[in-house]
C-alpha atoms as an extended CHARMM CRD file, in Angstrom:
* protein
*
       151  EXT
         1         1  UNK       CA             93.2330000000       82.2810000000      237.0200000000  PROA      1               0.0000000000
         2         2  UNK       CA             93.5790000000       78.5140000000      236.9220000000  PROA      2               0.0000000000
         3         3  UNK       CA             96.9750000000       77.1350000000      237.5190000000  PROA      3               0.0000000000
         4         4  UNK       CA             98.1950000000       74.6070000000      234.9480000000  PROA      4               0.0000000000
         5         5  UNK       CA             99.7650000000       71.6090000000      236.5470000000  PROA      5               0.0000000000
         6         6  UNK       CA            102.2480000000       69.3200000000      234.9110000000  PROA      6               0.0000000000
         7         7  UNK       CA            100.9130000000       65.8340000000      234.3640000000  PROA      7               0.0000000000
         8         8  UNK       CA            102.2350000000       63.2770000000      236.8120000000  PROA      8               0.0000000000
         9         9  UNK       CA            105.4010000000       61.4800000000      235.7810000000  PROA      9               0.0000000000
        10        10  UNK       CA            104.9730000000       57.8960000000      234.6430000000  PROA      10              0.0000000000
        11        11  UNK       CA            106.1810000000       55.2590000000      237.0720000000  PROA      11              0.0000000000
        12        12  UNK       CA            109.8550000000       54.3650000000      236.8300000000  PROA      12              0.0000000000
        13        13  UNK       CA            108.9680000000       50.9100000000      235.5040000000  PROA      13              0.0000000000
        14        14  UNK       CA            107.4610000000       52.5810000000      232.4180000000  PROA      14              0.0000000000
        15        15  UNK       CA            110.4380000000       54.8830000000      231.8590000000  PROA      15              0.0000000000
        16        16  UNK       CA            113.1960000000       52.2720000000      231.9700000000  PROA      16              0.0000000000
        17        17  UNK       CA            111.9270000000       50.2460000000      228.9510000000  PROA      17              0.0000000000
        18        18  UNK       CA            111.4840000000       53.4660000000      226.9750000000  PROA      18              0.0000000000
        19        19  UNK       CA            115.0440000000       54.5220000000      227.7540000000  PROA      19              0.0000000000
        20        20  UNK       CA            116.3100000000       51.0620000000      226.8650000000  PROA      20              0.0000000000
        21        21  UNK       CA            114.5450000000       51.2280000000      223.5140000000  PROA      21              0.0000000000
        22        22  UNK       CA            116.0230000000       54.6520000000      222.8000000000  PROA      22              0.0000000000
        23        23  UNK       CA            119.5210000000       53.4300000000      223.7050000000  PROA      23              0.0000000000
        24        24  UNK       CA            118.9980000000       50.3090000000      221.5860000000  PROA      24              0.0000000000
        25        25  UNK       CA            117.9390000000       52.4660000000      218.6240000000  PROA      25              0.0000000000
        26        26  UNK       CA            121.0290000000       54.6110000000      219.0700000000  PROA      26              0.0000000000
        27        27  UNK       CA            123.2540000000       51.5110000000      219.1320000000  PROA      27              0.0000000000
        28        28  UNK       CA            121.5300000000       50.2060000000      216.0120000000  PROA      28              0.0000000000
        29        29  UNK       CA            122.1580000000       53.5300000000      214.2540000000  PROA      29              0.0000000000
        30        30  UNK       CA            125.8390000000       53.4780000000      215.2410000000  PROA      30              0.0000000000
        31        31  UNK       CA            126.0910000000       49.9130000000      213.9420000000  PROA      31              0.0000000000
        32        32  UNK       CA            124.6880000000       51.0230000000      210.5760000000  PROA      32              0.0000000000
        33        33  UNK       CA            127.2880000000       53.7760000000      210.3450000000  PROA      33              0.0000000000
        34        34  UNK       CA            130.0490000000       51.3130000000      211.2410000000  PROA      34              0.0000000000
        35        35  UNK       CA            128.9270000000       49.0790000000      208.3740000000  PROA      35              0.0000000000
        36        36  UNK       CA            129.1660000000       51.9850000000      205.9310000000  PROA      36              0.0000000000
        37        37  UNK       CA            132.6990000000       52.6340000000      207.1730000000  PROA      37              0.0000000000
        38        38  UNK       CA            133.5710000000       48.9120000000      206.9090000000  PROA      38              0.0000000000
        39        39  UNK       CA            134.1900000000       48.7290000000      210.6640000000  PROA      39              0.0000000000
        40        40  UNK       CA            132.4690000000       45.3900000000      211.0970000000  PROA      40              0.0000000000
        41        41  UNK       CA            133.8180000000       44.4970000000      214.5220000000  PROA      41              0.0000000000
        42        42  UNK       CA            132.4970000000       47.7140000000      216.0200000000  PROA      42              0.0000000000
        43        43  UNK       CA            129.2700000000       47.3350000000      214.0770000000  PROA      43              0.0000000000
        44        44  UNK       CA            128.7590000000       43.8810000000      215.5160000000  PROA      44              0.0000000000
        45        45  UNK       CA            129.3480000000       45.1930000000      219.0440000000  PROA      45              0.0000000000
        46        46  UNK       CA            126.6880000000       47.8760000000      218.6230000000  PROA      46              0.0000000000
        47        47  UNK       CA            124.2360000000       45.5090000000      216.8930000000  PROA      47              0.0000000000
        48        48  UNK       CA            124.5280000000       43.0260000000      219.7370000000  PROA      48              0.0000000000
        49        49  UNK       CA            124.1490000000       45.8320000000      222.2560000000  PROA      49              0.0000000000
        50        50  UNK       CA            120.9640000000       47.0210000000      220.5290000000  PROA      50              0.0000000000
        51        51  UNK       CA            119.4630000000       43.5370000000      220.8060000000  PROA      51              0.0000000000
        52        52  UNK       CA            120.5380000000       43.2320000000      224.4640000000  PROA      52              0.0000000000
        53        53  UNK       CA            119.1000000000       46.6160000000      225.4370000000  PROA      53              0.0000000000
        54        54  UNK       CA            115.8080000000       46.2980000000      223.6060000000  PROA      54              0.0000000000
        55        55  UNK       CA            112.9020000000       45.0630000000      225.7200000000  PROA      55              0.0000000000
        56        56  UNK       CA            111.6430000000       41.6670000000      224.5230000000  PROA      56              0.0000000000
        57        57  UNK       CA            108.1650000000       43.0610000000      223.9180000000  PROA      57              0.0000000000
        58        58  UNK       CA            109.3480000000       46.0160000000      221.8500000000  PROA      58              0.0000000000
        59        59  UNK       CA            108.1780000000       46.2140000000      218.2310000000  PROA      59              0.0000000000
        60        60  UNK       CA            111.7300000000       47.3020000000      217.3380000000  PROA      60              0.0000000000
        61        61  UNK       CA            113.4080000000       44.0750000000      218.4360000000  PROA      61              0.0000000000
        62        62  UNK       CA            112.8070000000       42.4500000000      215.0480000000  PROA      62              0.0000000000
        63        63  UNK       CA            114.5710000000       45.3320000000      213.2790000000  PROA      63              0.0000000000
        64        64  UNK       CA            117.5320000000       45.1270000000      215.6420000000  PROA      64              0.0000000000
        65        65  UNK       CA            117.8120000000       41.3540000000      215.1200000000  PROA      65              0.0000000000
        66        66  UNK       CA            117.7290000000       41.9100000000      211.3680000000  PROA      66              0.0000000000
        67        67  UNK       CA            120.5250000000       44.4780000000      211.7180000000  PROA      67              0.0000000000
        68        68  UNK       CA            122.5480000000       41.9870000000      213.7480000000  PROA      68              0.0000000000
        69        69  UNK       CA            122.0200000000       39.2780000000      211.1270000000  PROA      69              0.0000000000
        70        70  UNK       CA            123.1390000000       41.6130000000      208.3310000000  PROA      70              0.0000000000
        71        71  UNK       CA            126.2190000000       42.6590000000      210.3250000000  PROA      71              0.0000000000
        72        72  UNK       CA            127.1480000000       39.0430000000      211.0730000000  PROA      72              0.0000000000
        73        73  UNK       CA            126.7300000000       38.0370000000      207.4320000000  PROA      73              0.0000000000
        74        74  UNK       CA            128.9660000000       40.9280000000      206.3640000000  PROA      74              0.0000000000
        75        75  UNK       CA            131.5200000000       39.9070000000      208.9900000000  PROA      75              0.0000000000
        76        76  UNK       CA            131.7000000000       36.4020000000      207.5260000000  PROA      76              0.0000000000
        77        77  UNK       CA            129.8010000000       34.6870000000      210.3480000000  PROA      77              0.0000000000
        78        78  UNK       CA            126.7860000000       33.2530000000      208.5210000000  PROA      78              0.0000000000
        79        79  UNK       CA            125.8690000000       30.5950000000      211.0970000000  PROA      79              0.0000000000
        80        80  UNK       CA            125.4570000000       33.2880000000      213.7450000000  PROA      80              0.0000000000
        81        81  UNK       CA            123.4880000000       35.3730000000      211.2400000000  PROA      81              0.0000000000
        82        82  UNK       CA            121.1420000000       32.4390000000      210.7120000000  PROA      82              0.0000000000
        83        83  UNK       CA            120.6730000000       32.1790000000      214.4830000000  PROA      83              0.0000000000
        84        84  UNK       CA            119.6980000000       35.8740000000      214.5830000000  PROA      84              0.0000000000
        85        85  UNK       CA            117.2580000000       35.2450000000      211.7050000000  PROA      85              0.0000000000
        86        86  UNK       CA            115.7650000000       32.3320000000      213.6360000000  PROA      86              0.0000000000
        87        87  UNK       CA            115.3810000000       34.4850000000      216.7400000000  PROA      87              0.0000000000
        88        88  UNK       CA            113.6860000000       37.1860000000      214.6570000000  PROA      88              0.0000000000
        89        89  UNK       CA            111.3550000000       34.6930000000      213.0210000000  PROA      89              0.0000000000
        90        90  UNK       CA            110.4340000000       33.2910000000      216.4580000000  PROA      90              0.0000000000
        91        91  UNK       CA            108.9630000000       36.6970000000      217.3490000000  PROA      91              0.0000000000
        92        92  UNK       CA            106.0090000000       36.0380000000      215.0610000000  PROA      92              0.0000000000
        93        93  UNK       CA            104.8280000000       34.9760000000      211.6320000000  PROA      93              0.0000000000
        94        94  UNK       CA            104.9340000000       38.5540000000      210.3420000000  PROA      94              0.0000000000
        95        95  UNK       CA            108.7440000000       38.3060000000      210.3990000000  PROA      95              0.0000000000
        96        96  UNK       CA            108.7660000000       35.3630000000      208.0100000000  PROA      96              0.0000000000
        97        97  UNK       CA            109.1600000000       37.9360000000      205.2500000000  PROA      97              0.0000000000
        98        98  UNK       CA            111.1610000000       38.7500000000      202.1480000000  PROA      98              0.0000000000
        99        99  UNK       CA            114.0220000000       40.2940000000      204.1500000000  PROA      99              0.0000000000
       100       100  UNK       CA            114.2910000000       37.1350000000      206.1980000000  PROA      100             0.0000000000
       101       101  UNK       CA            114.2210000000       34.8740000000      203.1510000000  PROA      101             0.0000000000
       102       102  UNK       CA            116.8450000000       36.8960000000      201.2810000000  PROA      102             0.0000000000
       103       103  UNK       CA            119.2190000000       37.1180000000      204.2230000000  PROA      103             0.0000000000
       104       104  UNK       CA            118.7020000000       33.4530000000      205.0110000000  PROA      104             0.0000000000
       105       105  UNK       CA            119.5290000000       32.4480000000      201.4110000000  PROA      105             0.0000000000
       106       106  UNK       CA            122.7530000000       34.4740000000      201.3630000000  PROA      106             0.0000000000
       107       107  UNK       CA            123.7520000000       33.2710000000      204.8260000000  PROA      107             0.0000000000
       108       108  UNK       CA            123.1800000000       29.6310000000      203.8730000000  PROA      108             0.0000000000
       109       109  UNK       CA            125.3010000000       30.1940000000      200.7750000000  PROA      109             0.0000000000
       110       110  UNK       CA            128.0960000000       31.8090000000      202.7840000000  PROA      110             0.0000000000
       111       111  UNK       CA            127.9220000000       28.9950000000      205.3610000000  PROA      111             0.0000000000
       112       112  UNK       CA            128.4780000000       26.4360000000      202.6080000000  PROA      112             0.0000000000
       113       113  UNK       CA            125.0820000000       24.8400000000      203.1920000000  PROA      113             0.0000000000
       114       114  UNK       CA            124.5680000000       24.6630000000      199.4650000000  PROA      114             0.0000000000
       115       115  UNK       CA            121.5620000000       22.3700000000      199.1740000000  PROA      115             0.0000000000
       116       116  UNK       CA            119.5880000000       24.5180000000      201.6180000000  PROA      116             0.0000000000
       117       117  UNK       CA            120.8460000000       27.6650000000      199.8720000000  PROA      117             0.0000000000
       118       118  UNK       CA            119.7430000000       26.2980000000      196.5110000000  PROA      118             0.0000000000
       119       119  UNK       CA            116.1830000000       25.8170000000      197.7820000000  PROA      119             0.0000000000
       120       120  UNK       CA            116.1830000000       29.2650000000      199.3770000000  PROA      120             0.0000000000
       121       121  UNK       CA            117.3670000000       30.9720000000      196.1700000000  PROA      121             0.0000000000
       122       122  UNK       CA            114.8750000000       28.9960000000      194.0700000000  PROA      122             0.0000000000
       123       123  UNK       CA            112.0910000000       30.3090000000      196.3100000000  PROA      123             0.0000000000
       124       124  UNK       CA            113.4090000000       33.8510000000      195.8060000000  PROA      124             0.0000000000
       125       125  UNK       CA            113.1070000000       33.4500000000      192.0200000000  PROA      125             0.0000000000
       126       126  UNK       CA            109.3300000000       33.4760000000      192.5260000000  PROA      126             0.0000000000
       127       127  UNK       CA            109.4960000000       37.0280000000      193.9230000000  PROA      127             0.0000000000
       128       128  UNK       CA            109.1000000000       40.0170000000      191.6070000000  PROA      128             0.0000000000
       129       129  UNK       CA            112.5300000000       41.6610000000      192.0180000000  PROA      129             0.0000000000
       130       130  UNK       CA            114.0610000000       44.2430000000      189.7470000000  PROA      130             0.0000000000
       131       131  UNK       CA            116.3090000000       42.8430000000      187.0250000000  PROA      131             0.0000000000
       132       132  UNK       CA            119.5900000000       43.4680000000      188.8740000000  PROA      132             0.0000000000
       133       133  UNK       CA            118.4460000000       41.5960000000      191.9680000000  PROA      133             0.0000000000
       134       134  UNK       CA            117.0030000000       38.7990000000      189.8420000000  PROA      134             0.0000000000
       135       135  UNK       CA            120.3030000000       38.4260000000      187.9590000000  PROA      135             0.0000000000
       136       136  UNK       CA            122.1830000000       38.2580000000      191.2730000000  PROA      136             0.0000000000
       137       137  UNK       CA            119.9120000000       35.4380000000      192.4720000000  PROA      137             0.0000000000
       138       138  UNK       CA            120.3990000000       33.5550000000      189.1930000000  PROA      138             0.0000000000
       139       139  UNK       CA            124.1980000000       33.9380000000      189.4760000000  PROA      139             0.0000000000
       140       140  UNK       CA            124.1610000000       32.5210000000      192.9870000000  PROA      140             0.0000000000
       141       141  UNK       CA            121.9780000000       29.6300000000      191.8720000000  PROA      141             0.0000000000
       142       142  UNK       CA            124.2910000000       28.8510000000      188.9610000000  PROA      142             0.0000000000
       143       143  UNK       CA            127.3120000000       28.9130000000      191.2710000000  PROA      143             0.0000000000
       144       144  UNK       CA            125.6010000000       26.6670000000      193.8150000000  PROA      144             0.0000000000
       145       145  UNK       CA            124.5850000000       24.1720000000      191.1610000000  PROA      145             0.0000000000
       146       146  UNK       CA            128.0870000000       24.1840000000      189.7190000000  PROA      146             0.0000000000
       147       147  UNK       CA            129.5770000000       23.5590000000      193.1560000000  PROA      147             0.0000000000
       148       148  UNK       CA            127.0770000000       20.7460000000      193.7130000000  PROA      148             0.0000000000
       149       149  UNK       CA            127.9570000000       19.2500000000      190.3230000000  PROA      149             0.0000000000
       150       150  UNK       CA            124.4950000000       19.8110000000      188.8660000000  PROA      150             0.0000000000
       151       151  UNK       CA            125.4710000000       21.9350000000      185.8820000000  PROA      151             0.0000000000
């Protein structure tokens, strides 16, 4: 009878990034739950921790940066959210996507950077959203234009 041997363990250098990614995913999940409970300070802590723990070459880093940007926007820190968006976008062209554009538009609006926000929301009007989302974009545009004295 042949004896079945366990496959050799991967080298420690391969295990540590995998563990870091798992811990980062757990932190990201906790951050999402904190947001639901309106515990933004704790959510920010866990979002930042997810980004710190995630290996730079992980395909999940972009998701964790997006989570951080959403958390920061919700916490009223739009400039930091924009920095997280920029870091996410720097990972590659595939992250210059609809999520990025939407979050960037809202963050610019919240930061009071109205002329940039106006352009960002105008670009979003070209996207095929459902009616509720479209109406929300139009409302923001109307408010921006009013605040800029263009109405």
